Amino acid sequence: MSVSLTSVARAGLTLAVTSVLALGLGACGGTTKGSGASSSAPAVKGSADPNAPTKNGLTIAFLPKAVNNPYFTVADGGGKKALEALGETYKEVGTSSGTDTAGQVSYVNSLTQQKVHGIAVSAQDPGALCTALKQAMENGIKVVTYDSDTNAACRQLFISQASAEALGRTQVQLLAKQIGGKGKIAVLSAAQTATNQNTWIDFMKDELKKPDYKDIQLVKVAYGNDDAQTSFQQTQGLIQQYPDLAGIISPTTVGIKAAAQYLSGSEYKGKVKLTGLGIPNDMRAYVKDGTVQGFELWDPSKLGALAAYAATALASGQISGAEGQTFKAGDLGSFTVGANGVVLLGDPTVFDAANIDQFDF
Ligand code: RAM
């Protein structure tokens, strides 16, 4: 396994380039074309005083794509810990399906009625939440997206897990190595409307245009909706449809786990290669049994914590969301708001047999 953190870093461009590309490409990837994002500026309101004290008594609500997705249990747990350390109040609401966009909208509306001080939301669909989030902001509520963005104009900040471009390109690089640079590949994604997955997939397709990958053919993008059973069945379907499939990229923690589960119990174990974005604790057994060679992820709890600190800094008036402003995020250090209101957590980690036992999340 020769892919390392350096290859991830190498694939990364500057934050400014990445976020512009990510937002622009995201607009073409979903089923809500045109609403994915655009040149619209982030919703920056009022002035900021970096020396303002952190306000007491804030309630920050987390609204994940789905409450029963283990990735969000870890991410939102990080947000809870950060808010408790600050003496603020954490709450979490959300749907139990990653494709219930109407449910997400009604949760935003109830949080607005409840007059919470901040909302951290991972959007199931880039455009669907916009009106409700704008209304929340008009009512003085600070809005950050984390993990999966909405349109820039419909939130103050996007707390981004890692460079979207690096994530998209490195997943192709990982799989290309594993399949020896040739063969049919498929993507097993989450919801068809998910901003984050669609942005990564657009970068995967762009990476695949390079001459290095001339012998690799992307035959299908399937959607498992971040549902374990659907993802398992979609994996089975992909292999039935393409018995000579060389590999699968699943850029979702639910998808990669279900695909690994299917492959590990089938004659395709170790033959159909699998990479993507997974939680080390979910994937350890599949790395050890030879189903998976390598995959990547960031630490979801750090992403949740960063979203909590950002929402608190906004609600305290320390930042307003303008590019160049900085805020403190406890043990994580100081962060600066980049172009389009994007705050970047950092580089992801590539996990493989050599390092997976060093991680416990
Ligand atoms: C799933 C969700 C989430 C994504 C991770 C990698 O849990 O789709 O949005 O960031 O996978």
Coordinates of N, CA and C in Angstrom, one line a residue, residues 50-171:
P50 N -13.6 40.6 17.1 CA -12.8 39.3 17.4 C -12.6 39.2 18.9
N51 N -12.6 40.4 19.6 CA -12.4 40.4 21.1 C -13.6 40.3 21.9
A52 N -14.8 40.2 21.3 CA -16.0 40.0 22.0 C -16.0 38.8 22.9
P53 N -16.5 38.9 24.1 CA -16.5 37.6 24.9 C -17.5 36.6 24.4
T54 N -17.2 35.3 24.6 CA -18.1 34.3 24.2 C -19.4 34.4 25.1
K55 N -20.5 34.5 24.4 CA -21.8 34.7 25.1 C -22.1 33.4 25.9
N56 N -22.8 33.6 27.0 CA -23.3 32.5 27.8 C -24.7 32.1 27.5
G57 N -25.1 30.9 27.7 CA -26.5 30.6 27.6 C -27.0 30.3 26.2
L58 N -26.0 30.0 25.3 CA -26.4 29.8 23.9 C -26.9 28.3 23.7
T59 N -27.9 28.2 22.8 CA -28.3 26.9 22.4 C -28.0 26.7 21.0
I60 N -27.2 25.7 20.7 CA -26.8 25.4 19.3 C -27.4 24.0 18.9
A61 N -28.1 24.0 17.9 CA -28.8 22.7 17.5 C -28.1 22.1 16.3
F62 N -27.9 20.8 16.4 CA -27.3 20.0 15.3 C -28.4 19.3 14.5
L63 N -28.4 19.4 13.2 CA -29.4 18.8 12.4 C -28.6 18.0 11.3
P64 N -28.3 16.7 11.6 CA -27.5 15.9 10.7 C -28.3 15.5 9.5
K65 N -27.7 14.8 8.5 CA -28.4 14.3 7.4 C -29.4 13.2 7.9
A66 N -29.0 12.4 8.9 CA -29.9 11.5 9.5 C -29.3 11.2 10.9
V67 N -30.3 11.1 11.9 CA -29.8 10.9 13.3 C -29.3 9.5 13.6
N68 N -29.7 8.5 12.8 CA -29.3 7.2 13.1 C -28.1 6.7 12.2
N69 N -27.4 7.7 11.6 CA -26.2 7.4 10.8 C -25.0 7.4 11.8
P70 N -24.3 6.3 12.0 CA -23.2 6.3 13.0 C -22.2 7.4 12.8
Y71 N -22.0 7.8 11.6 CA -21.0 8.9 11.3 C -21.5 10.2 12.0
F72 N -22.8 10.5 12.0 CA -23.3 11.7 12.6 C -23.3 11.5 14.1
T73 N -23.4 10.3 14.6 CA -23.4 10.1 16.1 C -22.0 10.6 16.5
V74 N -21.0 10.2 15.8 CA -19.6 10.6 16.2 C -19.5 12.1 16.0
A75 N -19.9 12.6 14.8 CA -19.7 14.1 14.5 C -20.4 14.9 15.5
D76 N -21.7 14.6 15.7 CA -22.5 15.5 16.6 C -22.0 15.3 18.1
G77 N -21.5 14.1 18.4 CA -20.9 13.9 19.7 C -19.8 14.9 19.9
G78 N -19.0 15.1 18.9 CA -17.9 16.1 19.0 C -18.4 17.5 19.2
G79 N -19.6 17.8 18.6 CA -20.2 19.1 18.8 C -20.7 19.3 20.2
K80 N -21.3 18.2 20.7 CA -21.8 18.2 22.1 C -20.7 18.5 23.1
K81 N -19.6 17.7 22.9 CA -18.5 17.9 23.9 C -18.0 19.3 23.9
A82 N -17.8 19.9 22.7 CA -17.3 21.2 22.5 C -18.2 22.2 23.2
L83 N -19.5 22.1 23.0 CA -20.5 23.0 23.6 C -20.5 22.9 25.1
E84 N -20.5 21.6 25.6 CA -20.5 21.5 27.0 C -19.2 22.1 27.7
A85 N -18.1 22.0 26.9 CA -16.9 22.5 27.5 C -17.0 24.1 27.6
L86 N -17.8 24.6 26.6 CA -18.0 26.1 26.6 C -19.1 26.5 27.6
G87 N -19.8 25.6 28.2 CA -20.9 25.9 29.0 C -22.2 26.2 28.3
E88 N -22.3 25.9 27.0 CA -23.5 26.2 26.2 C -24.3 24.9 26.1
T89 N -25.5 25.1 25.5 CA -26.4 24.0 25.4 C -26.4 23.4 24.0
Y90 N -26.3 22.1 24.0 CA -26.3 21.3 22.7 C -27.7 20.6 22.6
K91 N -28.2 20.6 21.4 CA -29.3 19.7 21.1 C -29.2 19.2 19.7
E92 N -29.8 18.0 19.5 CA -29.7 17.4 18.2 C -31.1 17.0 17.8
V93 N -31.5 17.4 16.6 CA -32.8 16.9 16.0 C -32.5 16.4 14.6
G94 N -33.4 15.6 14.1 CA -33.2 15.2 12.7 C -34.1 14.0 12.3
T95 N -34.0 13.7 11.0 CA -34.8 12.6 10.5 C -34.1 11.3 10.6
S96 N -34.8 10.2 10.4 CA -34.1 8.9 10.5 C -33.8 8.4 9.1
S97 N -34.0 9.2 8.1 CA -33.7 8.8 6.7 C -32.9 9.9 6.1
G98 N -31.9 9.6 5.4 CA -31.0 10.6 4.7 C -31.6 11.1 3.4
T99 N -32.9 10.7 3.1 CA -33.5 11.3 1.9 C -34.9 11.9 2.3
D100 N -35.0 12.4 3.5 CA -36.3 13.0 3.9 C -36.1 14.6 3.9
T101 N -36.0 15.1 2.7 CA -35.6 16.6 2.7 C -36.8 17.4 3.3
A102 N -38.0 17.0 3.1 CA -39.1 17.7 3.7 C -39.0 17.7 5.2
G103 N -38.6 16.6 5.8 CA -38.4 16.4 7.2 C -37.3 17.4 7.7
Q104 N -36.2 17.5 6.9 CA -35.1 18.5 7.3 C -35.6 19.9 7.4
V105 N -36.5 20.2 6.4 CA -37.0 21.6 6.3 C -37.9 21.8 7.5
S106 N -38.7 20.9 7.9 CA -39.6 21.2 9.0 C -38.8 21.2 10.3
Y107 N -37.7 20.5 10.4 CA -36.9 20.7 11.6 C -36.2 22.1 11.7
V108 N -35.8 22.6 10.5 CA -35.3 24.0 10.6 C -36.4 24.9 11.0
N109 N -37.6 24.8 10.5 CA -38.7 25.7 10.9 C -39.0 25.6 12.4
S110 N -38.9 24.4 13.0 CA -39.2 24.3 14.4 C -38.1 24.9 15.2
L111 N -36.8 24.7 14.7 CA -35.7 25.4 15.5 C -35.8 26.9 15.4
T112 N -36.3 27.4 14.3 CA -36.5 28.9 14.2 C -37.6 29.3 15.2
Q113 N -38.7 28.5 15.3 CA -39.7 28.9 16.2 C -39.2 28.8 17.7
Q114 N -38.3 27.9 17.9 CA -37.8 27.7 19.3 C -36.7 28.7 19.6
K115 N -36.3 29.5 18.6 CA -35.4 30.6 18.8 C -34.0 30.1 19.3
V116 N -33.5 29.0 18.8 CA -32.2 28.6 19.1 C -31.2 29.7 18.6
H117 N -30.0 29.7 19.1 CA -29.1 30.7 18.7 C -28.3 30.3 17.5
G118 N -28.1 29.0 17.3 CA -27.3 28.6 16.1 C -27.8 27.2 15.6
I119 N -27.7 27.0 14.3 CA -28.0 25.7 13.7 C -26.8 25.2 13.0
A120 N -26.4 24.0 13.2 CA -25.4 23.3 12.4 C -26.1 22.2 11.6
V121 N -26.1 22.3 10.3 CA -26.9 21.4 9.5 C -26.0 20.7 8.4
S122 N -26.2 19.4 8.2 CA -25.6 18.7 7.1 C -26.8 18.5 6.1
A123 N -26.7 19.2 4.9 CA -27.8 19.2 4.0 C -28.0 17.9 3.2
Q124 N -29.2 17.4 3.2 CA -29.5 16.2 2.4 C -29.6 16.6 0.9
D125 N -29.9 17.9 0.7 CA -30.1 18.4 -0.7 C -29.7 19.9 -0.7
P126 N -28.9 20.3 -1.6 CA -28.4 21.7 -1.5 C -29.4 22.8 -1.5
G127 N -30.5 22.6 -2.3 CA -31.4 23.7 -2.5 C -32.6 23.7 -1.5
A128 N -33.0 22.5 -1.1 CA -34.3 22.3 -0.4 C -34.4 23.1 0.9
L129 N -33.3 23.3 1.6 CA -33.3 24.0 2.9 C -33.3 25.5 2.8
C130 N -33.0 26.0 1.6 CA -32.6 27.4 1.5 C -33.6 28.4 2.1
T131 N -34.9 28.3 1.7 CA -35.9 29.2 2.2 C -36.0 29.2 3.7
A132 N -36.0 28.0 4.3 CA -36.1 27.8 5.7 C -34.9 28.4 6.4
L133 N -33.7 28.1 5.9 CA -32.5 28.6 6.5 C -32.4 30.1 6.4
K134 N -32.8 30.7 5.3 CA -32.8 32.2 5.2 C -33.8 32.8 6.3
Q135 N -34.9 32.1 6.5 CA -35.8 32.6 7.5 C -35.2 32.5 8.9
A136 N -34.5 31.5 9.1 CA -33.8 31.3 10.4 C -32.8 32.5 10.6
M137 N -32.0 32.8 9.5 CA -31.0 33.8 9.6 C -31.7 35.2 9.8
E138 N -32.9 35.4 9.1 CA -33.6 36.7 9.3 C -34.1 36.8 10.8
N139 N -34.3 35.7 11.4 CA -34.7 35.8 12.8 C -33.5 35.8 13.8
G140 N -32.3 36.1 13.2 CA -31.1 36.3 14.1 C -30.4 35.0 14.4
I141 N -30.8 33.8 13.9 CA -30.2 32.6 14.1 C -28.9 32.4 13.2
K142 N -27.8 32.0 13.8 CA -26.6 31.8 13.0 C -26.7 30.4 12.4
V143 N -26.3 30.3 11.1 CA -26.4 29.1 10.4 C -25.1 28.6 9.8
V144 N -24.6 27.5 10.3 CA -23.5 26.9 9.6 C -23.9 25.5 9.0
T145 N -23.4 25.2 7.9 CA -23.5 23.8 7.4 C -22.2 23.1 7.8
Y146 N -22.3 21.8 7.9 CA -21.1 21.1 8.2 C -21.3 19.8 7.4
D147 N -20.2 19.2 6.9 CA -20.2 17.9 6.1 C -20.8 18.0 4.7
S148 N -22.0 18.6 4.6 CA -22.7 18.7 3.3 C -23.4 20.1 3.2
D149 N -23.0 20.8 2.2 CA -23.3 22.3 2.2 C -24.7 22.5 1.5
T150 N -25.2 23.7 1.7 CA -26.3 24.2 0.9 C -25.8 25.3 0.0
N151 N -26.6 26.1 -0.6 CA -26.1 27.3 -1.3 C -25.4 28.3 -0.4
A152 N -24.4 28.9 -0.8 CA -23.6 29.8 0.0 C -24.5 30.9 0.6
A153 N -25.5 31.4 -0.1 CA -26.3 32.5 0.4 C -27.3 32.0 1.5
C154 N -27.4 30.7 1.7 CA -28.4 30.2 2.6 C -27.7 29.8 4.0
R155 N -26.5 30.2 4.1 CA -25.8 29.9 5.4 C -24.7 30.9 5.6
Q156 N -24.2 31.0 6.8 CA -23.1 31.9 7.0 C -21.7 31.2 6.7
L157 N -21.6 30.0 7.2 CA -20.3 29.3 7.0 C -20.6 27.8 6.6
F158 N -19.7 27.3 5.8 CA -19.7 25.8 5.6 C -18.4 25.3 6.3
I159 N -18.6 24.4 7.2 CA -17.5 23.7 7.9 C -17.1 22.5 7.1
S160 N -16.1 22.6 6.3 CA -15.7 21.5 5.4 C -14.7 20.5 6.0
Q161 N -15.0 19.3 5.8 CA -14.2 18.2 6.4 C -12.8 18.2 5.8
A162 N -12.6 18.5 4.5 CA -11.4 18.3 3.8 C -11.6 18.9 2.4
S163 N -10.5 19.2 1.7 CA -10.7 19.7 0.4 C -11.5 18.7 -0.5
A164 N -12.6 19.2 -1.0 CA -13.5 18.3 -1.8 C -12.7 17.8 -3.0
E165 N -11.9 18.6 -3.6 CA -11.2 18.2 -4.8 C -10.2 17.0 -4.4
A166 N -9.5 17.2 -3.3 CA -8.5 16.2 -2.9 C -9.2 14.9 -2.6
L167 N -10.4 15.0 -1.9 CA -11.2 13.8 -1.6 C -11.6 13.0 -2.8
G168 N -12.1 13.8 -3.8 CA -12.6 13.1 -5.0 C -11.4 12.5 -5.8
R169 N -10.4 13.2 -6.0 CA -9.2 12.7 -6.8 C -8.5 11.5 -6.1
T170 N -8.3 11.6 -4.8 CA -7.6 10.6 -4.1 C -8.3 9.3 -4.0
Q171 N -9.7 9.3 -4.0 CA -10.4 8.1 -4.0 C -10.2 7.3 -5.3

